[in-house]
Short mmCIF file of C-alpha atoms in Angstrom, two decimals:
data_model
loop_
_atom_site.label_atom_id
_atom_site.label_comp_id
_atom_site.label_asym_id
_atom_site.label_seq_id
_atom_site.Cartn_x
_atom_site.Cartn_y
_atom_site.Cartn_z
CA UNK A 206 274.31 196.14 145.84
CA UNK A 207 270.72 195.52 146.93
CA UNK A 208 271.28 197.14 150.32
CA UNK A 209 272.66 200.36 148.87
CA UNK A 210 270.97 203.55 150.08
CA UNK A 211 271.26 204.95 146.54
CA UNK A 212 269.81 202.67 143.85
CA UNK A 213 271.16 202.74 140.32
CA UNK A 214 269.32 202.13 137.05
CA UNK A 215 269.57 203.37 133.49
CA UNK A 216 266.63 204.27 131.28
CA UNK A 217 265.61 207.04 128.93
CA UNK A 218 269.25 207.84 128.21
CA UNK A 219 270.04 208.68 131.81
CA UNK A 220 271.46 207.07 134.93
CA UNK A 221 268.95 207.38 137.77
CA UNK A 222 270.33 207.57 141.32
CA UNK A 223 267.47 207.14 143.78
CA UNK A 224 268.08 208.00 147.43
CA UNK A 225 266.29 205.35 149.50
CA UNK A 226 266.98 205.65 153.22
CA UNK A 227 263.48 205.56 154.75
CA UNK A 228 264.64 204.96 158.33
CA UNK A 229 265.95 208.51 158.59
CA UNK A 230 263.98 210.36 155.89
CA UNK A 231 266.84 210.16 153.43
CA UNK A 232 269.14 212.00 155.83
CA UNK A 233 272.82 212.40 155.02
CA UNK A 234 274.74 209.61 156.65
CA UNK A 235 278.29 208.55 155.84
CA UNK A 236 276.93 205.36 154.25
CA UNK A 237 274.53 207.32 152.03
CA UNK A 238 277.34 209.68 150.90
CA UNK A 239 279.56 206.70 150.06
CA UNK A 240 276.77 205.09 148.05
CA UNK A 241 276.06 208.37 146.25
CA UNK A 242 279.70 208.84 145.24
CA UNK A 243 279.82 205.23 143.98
CA UNK A 244 276.71 205.85 141.93
CA UNK A 245 278.15 209.04 140.43
CA UNK A 246 281.36 207.28 139.48
CA UNK A 247 279.37 204.46 137.84
CA UNK A 248 277.22 206.96 135.94
CA UNK A 249 280.26 208.87 134.71
CA UNK A 250 281.55 205.65 133.06
CA UNK A 251 278.15 204.49 131.76
CA UNK A 252 277.96 204.92 127.99
CA UNK A 253 274.18 204.41 128.10
CA UNK A 254 273.76 207.64 130.11
CA UNK A 255 273.97 211.09 128.64
CA UNK A 256 272.93 212.64 131.98
CA UNK A 257 272.33 211.71 135.65
CA UNK A 258 269.03 212.08 137.51
CA UNK A 259 269.17 212.34 141.28
CA UNK A 260 265.80 211.52 142.84
CA UNK A 261 264.31 209.96 145.94
CA UNK A 262 261.77 207.64 147.50
CA UNK A 263 259.21 208.79 150.06
CA UNK A 264 257.99 212.26 150.95
CA UNK A 265 261.44 213.69 151.73
CA UNK A 266 264.19 214.27 149.18
CA UNK A 267 266.73 214.80 151.95
CA UNK A 268 266.23 215.72 155.62
CA UNK A 269 269.77 217.13 155.99
CA UNK A 270 272.41 215.62 158.22
CA UNK A 271 271.65 212.37 160.04
CA UNK A 272 271.37 213.96 163.50
CA UNK A 273 271.27 210.62 165.29
CA UNK A 274 274.59 209.73 163.69
CA UNK A 275 275.94 213.16 164.58
CA UNK A 276 274.69 212.82 168.19
CA UNK A 277 276.22 209.37 168.53
CA UNK A 278 279.71 210.69 167.69
CA UNK A 279 281.00 207.13 167.81
CA UNK A 280 283.57 205.31 165.74
CA UNK A 281 283.60 206.52 162.14
CA UNK A 282 281.09 209.31 162.85
CA UNK A 283 283.39 212.06 164.13
CA UNK A 284 282.51 215.52 162.80
CA UNK A 285 285.57 215.92 160.60
CA UNK A 286 285.05 212.65 158.74
CA UNK A 287 281.41 213.56 158.14
CA UNK A 288 282.31 217.00 156.76
CA UNK A 289 284.94 215.56 154.43
CA UNK A 290 282.47 213.00 153.13
CA UNK A 291 279.87 215.69 152.46
CA UNK A 292 282.34 217.94 150.66
CA UNK A 293 283.42 214.96 148.55
CA UNK A 294 279.84 214.15 147.58
CA UNK A 295 279.04 217.74 146.63
CA UNK A 296 282.19 218.01 144.58
CA UNK A 297 281.42 214.66 142.97
CA UNK A 298 278.13 216.03 141.66
CA UNK A 299 279.70 219.26 140.46
CA UNK A 300 282.60 217.49 138.77
CA UNK A 301 280.46 214.77 137.16
CA UNK A 302 281.20 215.03 133.42
CA UNK A 303 277.50 214.65 132.66
CA UNK A 304 274.67 217.04 133.54
CA UNK A 305 273.03 216.12 136.86
CA UNK A 306 269.32 216.77 137.25
CA UNK A 307 267.54 216.71 140.62
CA UNK A 308 263.96 215.41 140.48
CA UNK A 309 262.36 216.53 143.75
CA UNK A 310 258.86 215.96 145.04
CA UNK A 311 259.39 216.14 148.80
CA UNK A 312 261.05 218.08 151.56
CA UNK A 313 264.60 219.47 151.22
CA UNK A 314 266.19 220.50 154.47
CA UNK A 315 269.60 221.82 155.59
CA UNK A 316 272.33 219.67 154.05
CA UNK A 317 269.94 218.59 151.33
CA UNK A 318 270.75 221.93 149.71
CA UNK A 319 274.29 220.70 149.28
CA UNK A 320 272.90 218.04 146.96
CA UNK A 321 270.44 220.08 144.89
CA UNK A 322 272.76 223.11 144.89
CA UNK A 323 275.42 220.97 143.17
CA UNK A 324 273.08 219.87 140.39
CA UNK A 325 272.82 221.50 136.97
CA UNK A 326 269.00 221.40 136.87
CA UNK A 327 266.43 221.05 139.64
CA UNK A 328 262.75 220.35 139.02
CA UNK A 329 260.44 220.41 142.06
CA UNK A 330 256.92 219.05 142.24
CA UNK A 331 253.87 220.16 144.26
CA UNK A 332 254.94 218.22 147.38
CA UNK A 333 258.36 219.92 147.53
CA UNK A 334 259.21 222.26 150.37
CA UNK A 335 262.49 223.83 151.37
CA UNK A 336 264.21 225.19 154.50
CA UNK A 337 267.83 225.95 155.42
CA UNK A 338 267.42 225.02 159.07
CA UNK A 339 270.96 224.87 160.48
CA UNK A 340 270.65 227.97 162.67
CA UNK A 341 267.74 226.38 164.50
CA UNK A 342 269.91 223.58 165.90
CA UNK A 343 272.97 225.67 166.72
CA UNK A 344 275.10 225.12 163.62
CA UNK A 345 275.55 226.98 160.31
CA UNK A 346 275.11 226.11 156.61
CA UNK A 347 278.86 226.10 156.23
CA UNK A 348 279.63 223.49 153.58
CA UNK A 349 276.39 223.87 151.64
CA UNK A 350 277.15 227.59 151.30
CA UNK A 351 279.69 226.65 148.64
CA UNK A 352 276.92 225.63 146.22
CA UNK A 353 273.98 227.51 147.76
CA UNK A 354 275.16 231.12 147.85
CA UNK A 355 276.12 231.33 144.14
CA UNK A 356 272.44 230.83 143.31
CA UNK A 357 271.04 233.48 145.69
CA UNK A 358 270.92 237.29 145.86
CA UNK A 359 272.52 238.38 149.15
CA UNK A 360 269.31 239.74 150.73
CA UNK A 361 267.46 236.53 149.92
CA UNK A 362 270.31 234.50 151.37
CA UNK A 363 270.11 236.47 154.64
CA UNK A 364 266.34 236.00 154.85
CA UNK A 365 266.53 232.26 154.31
CA UNK A 366 269.77 231.24 156.02
CA UNK A 367 269.42 233.38 159.17
CA UNK A 368 265.80 232.39 159.87
CA UNK A 369 265.45 228.76 158.78
CA UNK A 370 261.99 229.59 157.44
CA UNK A 371 260.34 227.17 154.99
CA UNK A 372 259.33 228.04 151.46
CA UNK A 373 257.67 226.27 148.54
CA UNK A 374 258.76 225.35 145.05
CA UNK A 375 257.43 228.51 143.42
CA UNK A 376 259.46 230.63 145.85
CA UNK A 377 262.52 228.45 145.34
CA UNK A 378 262.26 229.03 141.57
CA UNK A 379 261.80 232.78 142.12
CA UNK A 380 264.95 232.86 144.29
CA UNK A 381 266.95 230.94 141.67
CA UNK A 382 267.46 227.86 143.83
CA UNK A 383 265.73 225.51 141.41
CA UNK A 384 265.17 225.46 137.66
CA UNK A 385 261.37 225.25 137.87
CA UNK A 386 258.43 224.32 140.04
CA UNK A 387 256.27 221.94 138.04
CA UNK A 388 253.18 219.81 138.38
CA UNK A 389 254.92 216.66 137.15
CA UNK A 390 258.69 216.63 137.90
CA UNK A 391 259.21 213.27 136.16
CA UNK A 392 257.74 214.69 132.93
CA UNK A 393 259.85 217.84 133.27
CA UNK A 394 262.98 215.73 133.73
CA UNK A 395 262.06 213.63 130.67
CA UNK A 396 261.72 216.79 128.58
CA UNK A 397 265.09 218.04 129.81
CA UNK A 398 266.72 214.71 129.03
CA UNK A 399 265.32 214.83 125.50
CA UNK A 400 266.93 218.23 125.01
CA UNK A 401 270.27 217.02 126.38
CA UNK A 402 270.24 214.08 123.95
CA UNK A 403 270.71 216.65 121.16
CA UNK A 404 274.06 217.69 122.68
CA UNK A 405 277.42 215.94 122.37
CA UNK A 406 279.00 214.34 125.42
CA UNK A 407 282.14 216.37 124.85
CA UNK A 408 280.18 219.59 124.54
CA UNK A 409 278.28 218.89 127.78
CA UNK A 410 281.42 217.94 129.65
CA UNK A 411 283.42 220.99 128.59
CA UNK A 412 280.50 223.38 129.19
CA UNK A 413 280.04 222.03 132.70
CA UNK A 414 283.65 222.85 133.45
CA UNK A 415 283.04 226.44 132.37
CA UNK A 416 279.82 226.82 134.32
CA UNK A 417 281.24 225.47 137.58
CA UNK A 418 284.73 226.93 137.34
CA UNK A 419 284.23 229.59 140.02
CA UNK A 420 282.44 227.20 142.39
CA UNK A 421 285.23 224.65 142.11
CA UNK A 422 287.74 227.35 142.78
CA UNK A 423 285.86 228.23 145.97
CA UNK A 424 286.01 224.53 146.92
CA UNK A 425 289.78 224.67 146.57
CA UNK A 426 290.02 227.89 148.58
CA UNK A 427 287.38 227.45 151.27
CA UNK A 428 286.13 223.85 151.58
CA UNK A 429 288.72 222.86 154.20
CA UNK A 430 288.06 225.83 156.47
CA UNK A 431 284.29 225.52 156.09
CA UNK A 432 284.54 221.82 156.89
CA UNK A 433 286.50 222.62 160.03
CA UNK A 434 283.91 225.22 161.00
CA UNK A 435 281.11 222.71 160.55
CA UNK A 436 282.96 220.06 162.57
CA UNK A 437 283.61 222.59 165.35
CA UNK A 438 279.96 223.66 165.48
CA UNK A 439 278.63 220.11 165.53
CA UNK A 440 280.90 219.41 168.49
CA UNK A 441 279.75 222.46 170.48
CA UNK A 442 277.53 222.48 173.54
CA UNK A 443 274.98 224.68 171.79
CA UNK A 444 274.59 222.24 168.89
CA UNK A 445 274.35 219.30 171.32
CA UNK A 446 271.42 221.08 172.92
CA UNK A 447 269.88 221.89 169.53
CA UNK A 448 270.21 218.36 168.20
CA UNK A 449 268.98 216.85 171.45
CA UNK A 450 265.95 219.15 171.44
CA UNK A 451 265.20 218.21 167.83
CA UNK A 452 265.42 214.50 168.54
CA UNK A 453 263.26 214.90 171.67
CA UNK A 454 260.77 217.02 169.69
CA UNK A 455 260.99 219.99 172.04
CA UNK A 456 262.11 223.59 171.74
CA UNK A 457 265.80 224.23 172.41
CA UNK A 458 266.75 226.23 175.49
CA UNK A 459 267.40 229.43 173.52
CA UNK A 460 264.06 229.47 171.65
CA UNK A 461 261.64 232.10 172.83
CA UNK A 462 258.09 232.68 171.59
CA UNK A 463 257.69 235.57 169.16
CA UNK A 464 256.51 238.77 170.86
CA UNK A 465 252.84 239.50 170.55
CA UNK A 466 251.73 242.45 168.46
#
């Protein structure tokens, strides 16, 4: 569909899924998640694709949750339905029978880590920046923790998730969040695709199941409770204040300036 927020095309032996939602900086809306899952299902059945590339338009790969949609809390946008849709999209990437490569050259924020954390490879260009910002608006990285924490040492996880600080691609690679920080992510993806073309579809599919076994088990054991936690937090008074402050471009009521030296 021409109005899809995730465009689909096949070239170079891969299905390219391009996130294109400029009105909200590629934020995670229910419509975007539905389009992404449809694209993944199409790619899984596409014999012309040995792998899937998840990329984006604009200067932001994904701004996290669509906070305007969350604030509206109208029909079809209740917290629980949003959390279920996000869990489904993350699991759809993990369970895709073909390797999924994220090609990033823009900002990744909050829920965007649920997307890149579910991918098998992540290549980030010079314009990429990262921040797990949930604590700054009164919520927590509940669902994304399923695919984020397995990549991180515990002390690094505390430093990033508790502060919401931003970091660049080189740091993301050092932490283990991405495969590599590169000058040309498209070229890096092309090189990775060429390598994957040497592998059999069956071998790739079966190896993915091995690699993601523990993560999928954690989905089975914890996704429902983490989704409920996320829904509860997004419905809280503190998150309403945090989201409102963000949309109004002001500091939330709890934010205090750092003490002077």
